[in-house]
Amino acid sequence: MVLAGRISDFIRQTMAGGPDWLGPAVVLLGALLLSLLLHWLLFRALSRWVDAGSGMAGSALRQAKRPMRLAFLLAALAIAVPRTDLPWRLQDVLGHIFLILLIVLIGWTSILLTRNLSDRVIRRQRMDLDDNLAARKLVTQFRVLRRTATILLTIFTVMGVLLTFETVQKYGVSLFASAGAAGLILGLAARPVLANLIAGIQIAITQPIRLEDVVIVDGEWGWIEEIFATYVIVRIWDWRRMVVPLSYFIEQPFQNWTRESASIIGAVHWYLDYTVPVTEVREKLEEIVRESPHWDGQVINLQVTDADKDAIALRGLMSARTSPQAWDLRCEVREKLIAWLQEAYPEALPRMRAELLSSPADTGASPA
């Protein structure tokens, strides 16, 4: 851009003997043409360099080509306008406008590149598999970091635009110089937003939750449907949606059923009579589970977990690839085993026992 300024000075001196408008027009036109030439040379060299690289770099380069062309034009105008013979007020206004547009364009281009990079990574992940833990980790990280980066880039862009005004610069310096009560008030007011923003970065790095994780939050069982910059959408099993602040998952305890793996062990309980043949029930349970398409082939077990004065408690354990399949497996096993007990051992179902004692009058015996 220093070269563009020197060329504009040379053109302005050459056109000094012509009409008043000719010199500024030639300077502006020359600056625009030179910026287009520099843009073409730069992206041609970059295109040759990334041809041997990854497709992601090529996509990012294509995404940034048009916005950067406009950025080169605005930068050329911002440099050339102050060097023309236009009235000084008009020069200052135009130069300020071009500078603002350039800052906005750079911020917008950065946001587009961030989204393009994250979208390409996310599209490569297979979320439709049963064991999609690695994909969910990566998608969660890129989605949360993309939203956080978008917010930060927007804030920095707005700050850059505001700092182009002299009044804002003066007030900003005085505000930092006297960062007392005003800074404390602003910090307290922005605390919820900043807490959730920082929590989003923590979740992207440490990942206590991921997309499609099965969680229990405030007694509600559901899936992590979406993670935004400041809150999380939990899809509850009955299609309701719970909106939870991001900071909740950093500060409060909750259950995550798919933290390390999508596989999960389900349990089914039966309360039966003391006469039930436990060995045969165990064999029937294994038969039912092995025939089920929901079983993942890992865990089958039956245990007597309790016994009181009326019944004994049996607990069957069985594993599945995902928590929804574990739920279906539990319901299937519970239904089929009860049907088998009703048919094969109806006397083993829970029942109340009572003992009838006959009185001496009924037996005809005289009381002693």
PDB file of C-alpha atoms in Angstrom, residues 250-368:
ATOM      1  CA  ILE A 250     -19.620 -26.555  34.769  1.00  0.00           C
ATOM      2  CA  GLU A 251     -21.014 -25.663  38.189  1.00  0.00           C
ATOM      3  CA  GLN A 252     -23.785 -28.230  38.874  1.00  0.00           C
ATOM      4  CA  PRO A 253     -23.734 -32.057  39.048  1.00  0.00           C
ATOM      5  CA  PHE A 254     -25.570 -34.008  36.342  1.00  0.00           C
ATOM      6  CA  GLN A 255     -25.557 -37.527  34.901  1.00  0.00           C
ATOM      7  CA  ASN A 256     -23.963 -38.308  31.536  1.00  0.00           C
ATOM      8  CA  TRP A 257     -24.753 -41.833  30.374  1.00  0.00           C
ATOM      9  CA  THR A 258     -22.560 -41.710  27.265  1.00  0.00           C
ATOM     10  CA  ARG A 259     -19.447 -39.965  28.562  1.00  0.00           C
ATOM     11  CA  GLU A 260     -16.956 -42.647  27.481  1.00  0.00           C
ATOM     12  CA  SER A 261     -19.054 -44.931  25.301  1.00  0.00           C
ATOM     13  CA  ALA A 262     -22.535 -45.167  23.849  1.00  0.00           C
ATOM     14  CA  SER A 263     -22.946 -48.676  25.303  1.00  0.00           C
ATOM     15  CA  ILE A 264     -24.919 -48.909  28.523  1.00  0.00           C
ATOM     16  CA  ILE A 265     -26.176 -51.593  30.933  1.00  0.00           C
ATOM     17  CA  GLY A 266     -29.889 -51.730  31.646  1.00  0.00           C
ATOM     18  CA  ALA A 267     -31.584 -53.337  34.639  1.00  0.00           C
ATOM     19  CA  VAL A 268     -35.001 -54.978  35.052  1.00  0.00           C
ATOM     20  CA  HIS A 269     -36.500 -55.900  38.450  1.00  0.00           C
ATOM     21  CA  TRP A 270     -39.088 -58.551  39.296  1.00  0.00           C
ATOM     22  CA  TYR A 271     -40.713 -59.271  42.670  1.00  0.00           C
ATOM     23  CA  LEU A 272     -41.693 -62.949  42.796  1.00  0.00           C
ATOM     24  CA  ASP A 273     -42.820 -65.588  45.229  1.00  0.00           C
ATOM     25  CA  TYR A 274     -40.328 -67.697  47.188  1.00  0.00           C
ATOM     26  CA  THR A 275     -41.306 -70.743  45.117  1.00  0.00           C
ATOM     27  CA  VAL A 276     -39.906 -69.338  41.859  1.00  0.00           C
ATOM     28  CA  PRO A 277     -37.141 -71.509  40.308  1.00  0.00           C
ATOM     29  CA  VAL A 278     -34.331 -68.968  39.997  1.00  0.00           C
ATOM     30  CA  THR A 279     -32.105 -71.201  37.852  1.00  0.00           C
ATOM     31  CA  GLU A 280     -34.819 -71.677  35.217  1.00  0.00           C
ATOM     32  CA  VAL A 281     -35.623 -67.959  35.262  1.00  0.00           C
ATOM     33  CA  ARG A 282     -31.954 -67.217  34.646  1.00  0.00           C
ATOM     34  CA  GLU A 283     -31.875 -69.602  31.686  1.00  0.00           C
ATOM     35  CA  LYS A 284     -35.049 -68.085  30.227  1.00  0.00           C
ATOM     36  CA  LEU A 285     -33.657 -64.564  30.673  1.00  0.00           C
ATOM     37  CA  GLU A 286     -30.501 -65.484  28.767  1.00  0.00           C
ATOM     38  CA  GLU A 287     -32.607 -67.023  25.992  1.00  0.00           C
ATOM     39  CA  ILE A 288     -34.785 -63.916  25.642  1.00  0.00           C
ATOM     40  CA  VAL A 289     -31.823 -61.520  25.665  1.00  0.00           C
ATOM     41  CA  ARG A 290     -29.788 -63.516  23.151  1.00  0.00           C
ATOM     42  CA  GLU A 291     -32.709 -63.523  20.724  1.00  0.00           C
ATOM     43  CA  SER A 292     -33.241 -59.775  20.970  1.00  0.00           C
ATOM     44  CA  PRO A 293     -31.787 -57.557  18.199  1.00  0.00           C
ATOM     45  CA  HIS A 294     -31.142 -54.829  20.787  1.00  0.00           C
ATOM     46  CA  TRP A 295     -28.545 -56.798  22.753  1.00  0.00           C
ATOM     47  CA  ASP A 296     -24.891 -55.964  22.002  1.00  0.00           C
ATOM     48  CA  GLY A 297     -23.538 -59.380  23.038  1.00  0.00           C
ATOM     49  CA  GLN A 298     -21.731 -58.285  26.197  1.00  0.00           C
ATOM     50  CA  VAL A 299     -23.655 -58.484  29.489  1.00  0.00           C
ATOM     51  CA  ILE A 300     -26.375 -60.910  30.689  1.00  0.00           C
ATOM     52  CA  ASN A 301     -26.870 -61.605  34.360  1.00  0.00           C
ATOM     53  CA  LEU A 302     -29.594 -62.438  36.888  1.00  0.00           C
ATOM     54  CA  GLN A 303     -29.186 -61.873  40.619  1.00  0.00           C
ATOM     55  CA  VAL A 304     -31.353 -62.192  43.718  1.00  0.00           C
ATOM     56  CA  THR A 305     -30.921 -58.726  45.147  1.00  0.00           C
ATOM     57  CA  ASP A 306     -33.389 -58.756  48.052  1.00  0.00           C
ATOM     58  CA  ALA A 307     -35.773 -60.942  50.050  1.00  0.00           C
ATOM     59  CA  ASP A 308     -38.458 -59.801  52.493  1.00  0.00           C
ATOM     60  CA  LYS A 309     -41.394 -61.461  54.222  1.00  0.00           C
ATOM     61  CA  ASP A 310     -43.591 -61.425  51.080  1.00  0.00           C
ATOM     62  CA  ALA A 311     -41.366 -61.879  48.004  1.00  0.00           C
ATOM     63  CA  ILE A 312     -37.847 -62.041  46.628  1.00  0.00           C
ATOM     64  CA  ALA A 313     -36.378 -59.422  44.268  1.00  0.00           C
ATOM     65  CA  LEU A 314     -34.668 -60.527  41.054  1.00  0.00           C
ATOM     66  CA  ARG A 315     -32.575 -58.126  38.998  1.00  0.00           C
ATOM     67  CA  GLY A 316     -31.663 -58.834  35.404  1.00  0.00           C
ATOM     68  CA  LEU A 317     -28.755 -56.981  33.796  1.00  0.00           C
ATOM     69  CA  MET A 318     -28.344 -56.640  30.036  1.00  0.00           C
ATOM     70  CA  SER A 319     -26.300 -54.324  27.814  1.00  0.00           C
ATOM     71  CA  ALA A 320     -27.069 -52.503  24.555  1.00  0.00           C
ATOM     72  CA  ARG A 321     -25.187 -50.333  22.096  1.00  0.00           C
ATOM     73  CA  THR A 322     -27.119 -47.147  22.922  1.00  0.00           C
ATOM     74  CA  SER A 323     -29.387 -45.976  25.711  1.00  0.00           C
ATOM     75  CA  PRO A 324     -32.546 -45.965  23.507  1.00  0.00           C
ATOM     76  CA  GLN A 325     -31.827 -49.580  22.542  1.00  0.00           C
ATOM     77  CA  ALA A 326     -31.221 -50.403  26.206  1.00  0.00           C
ATOM     78  CA  TRP A 327     -34.655 -48.988  27.042  1.00  0.00           C
ATOM     79  CA  ASP A 328     -36.316 -51.077  24.308  1.00  0.00           C
ATOM     80  CA  LEU A 329     -34.400 -54.166  25.448  1.00  0.00           C
ATOM     81  CA  ARG A 330     -35.514 -53.705  29.064  1.00  0.00           C
ATOM     82  CA  CYS A 331     -39.156 -53.326  28.054  1.00  0.00           C
ATOM     83  CA  GLU A 332     -38.959 -56.384  25.795  1.00  0.00           C
ATOM     84  CA  VAL A 333     -37.320 -58.587  28.436  1.00  0.00           C
ATOM     85  CA  ARG A 334     -39.719 -57.457  31.166  1.00  0.00           C
ATOM     86  CA  GLU A 335     -42.773 -58.230  29.032  1.00  0.00           C
ATOM     87  CA  LYS A 336     -41.599 -61.615  27.711  1.00  0.00           C
ATOM     88  CA  LEU A 337     -40.404 -62.936  31.075  1.00  0.00           C
ATOM     89  CA  ILE A 338     -43.673 -62.013  32.784  1.00  0.00           C
ATOM     90  CA  ALA A 339     -45.603 -63.764  30.003  1.00  0.00           C
ATOM     91  CA  TRP A 340     -43.440 -66.871  30.437  1.00  0.00           C
ATOM     92  CA  LEU A 341     -43.943 -66.872  34.216  1.00  0.00           C
ATOM     93  CA  GLN A 342     -47.705 -66.561  33.802  1.00  0.00           C
ATOM     94  CA  GLU A 343     -47.692 -69.594  31.526  1.00  0.00           C
ATOM     95  CA  ALA A 344     -45.025 -71.813  33.087  1.00  0.00           C
ATOM     96  CA  TYR A 345     -45.011 -70.873  36.794  1.00  0.00           C
ATOM     97  CA  PRO A 346     -48.157 -68.897  37.681  1.00  0.00           C
ATOM     98  CA  GLU A 347     -47.734 -69.886  41.326  1.00  0.00           C
ATOM     99  CA  ALA A 348     -44.392 -68.034  41.369  1.00  0.00           C
ATOM    100  CA  LEU A 349     -46.037 -64.673  40.856  1.00  0.00           C
ATOM    101  CA  PRO A 350     -46.354 -62.470  43.958  1.00  0.00           C
ATOM    102  CA  ARG A 351     -49.218 -63.466  46.264  1.00  0.00           C
ATOM    103  CA  MET A 352     -50.347 -62.925  49.814  1.00  0.00           C
ATOM    104  CA  ARG A 353     -50.337 -65.895  52.213  1.00  0.00           C
ATOM    105  CA  ALA A 354     -52.816 -66.309  55.065  1.00  0.00           C
ATOM    106  CA  GLU A 355     -53.334 -69.126  57.560  1.00  0.00           C
ATOM    107  CA  LEU A 356     -56.858 -70.033  58.709  1.00  0.00           C
ATOM    108  CA  LEU A 357     -57.150 -71.539  62.173  1.00  0.00           C
ATOM    109  CA  SER A 358     -60.383 -73.320  63.083  1.00  0.00           C
ATOM    110  CA  SER A 359     -62.022 -72.510  66.429  1.00  0.00           C
ATOM    111  CA  PRO A 360     -62.826 -75.250  69.042  1.00  0.00           C
ATOM    112  CA  ALA A 361     -66.595 -74.812  68.378  1.00  0.00           C
ATOM    113  CA  ASP A 362     -66.112 -75.793  64.750  1.00  0.00           C
ATOM    114  CA  THR A 363     -64.310 -78.995  65.620  1.00  0.00           C
ATOM    115  CA  GLY A 364     -66.789 -79.977  68.375  1.00  0.00           C
ATOM    116  CA  ALA A 365     -64.125 -80.101  71.053  1.00  0.00           C
ATOM    117  CA  SER A 366     -64.778 -78.619  74.425  1.00  0.00           C
ATOM    118  CA  PRO A 367     -62.443 -75.909  75.601  1.00  0.00           C
ATOM    119  CA  ALA A 368     -59.931 -77.031  78.123  1.00  0.00           C
TER     120      ALA A 368
END
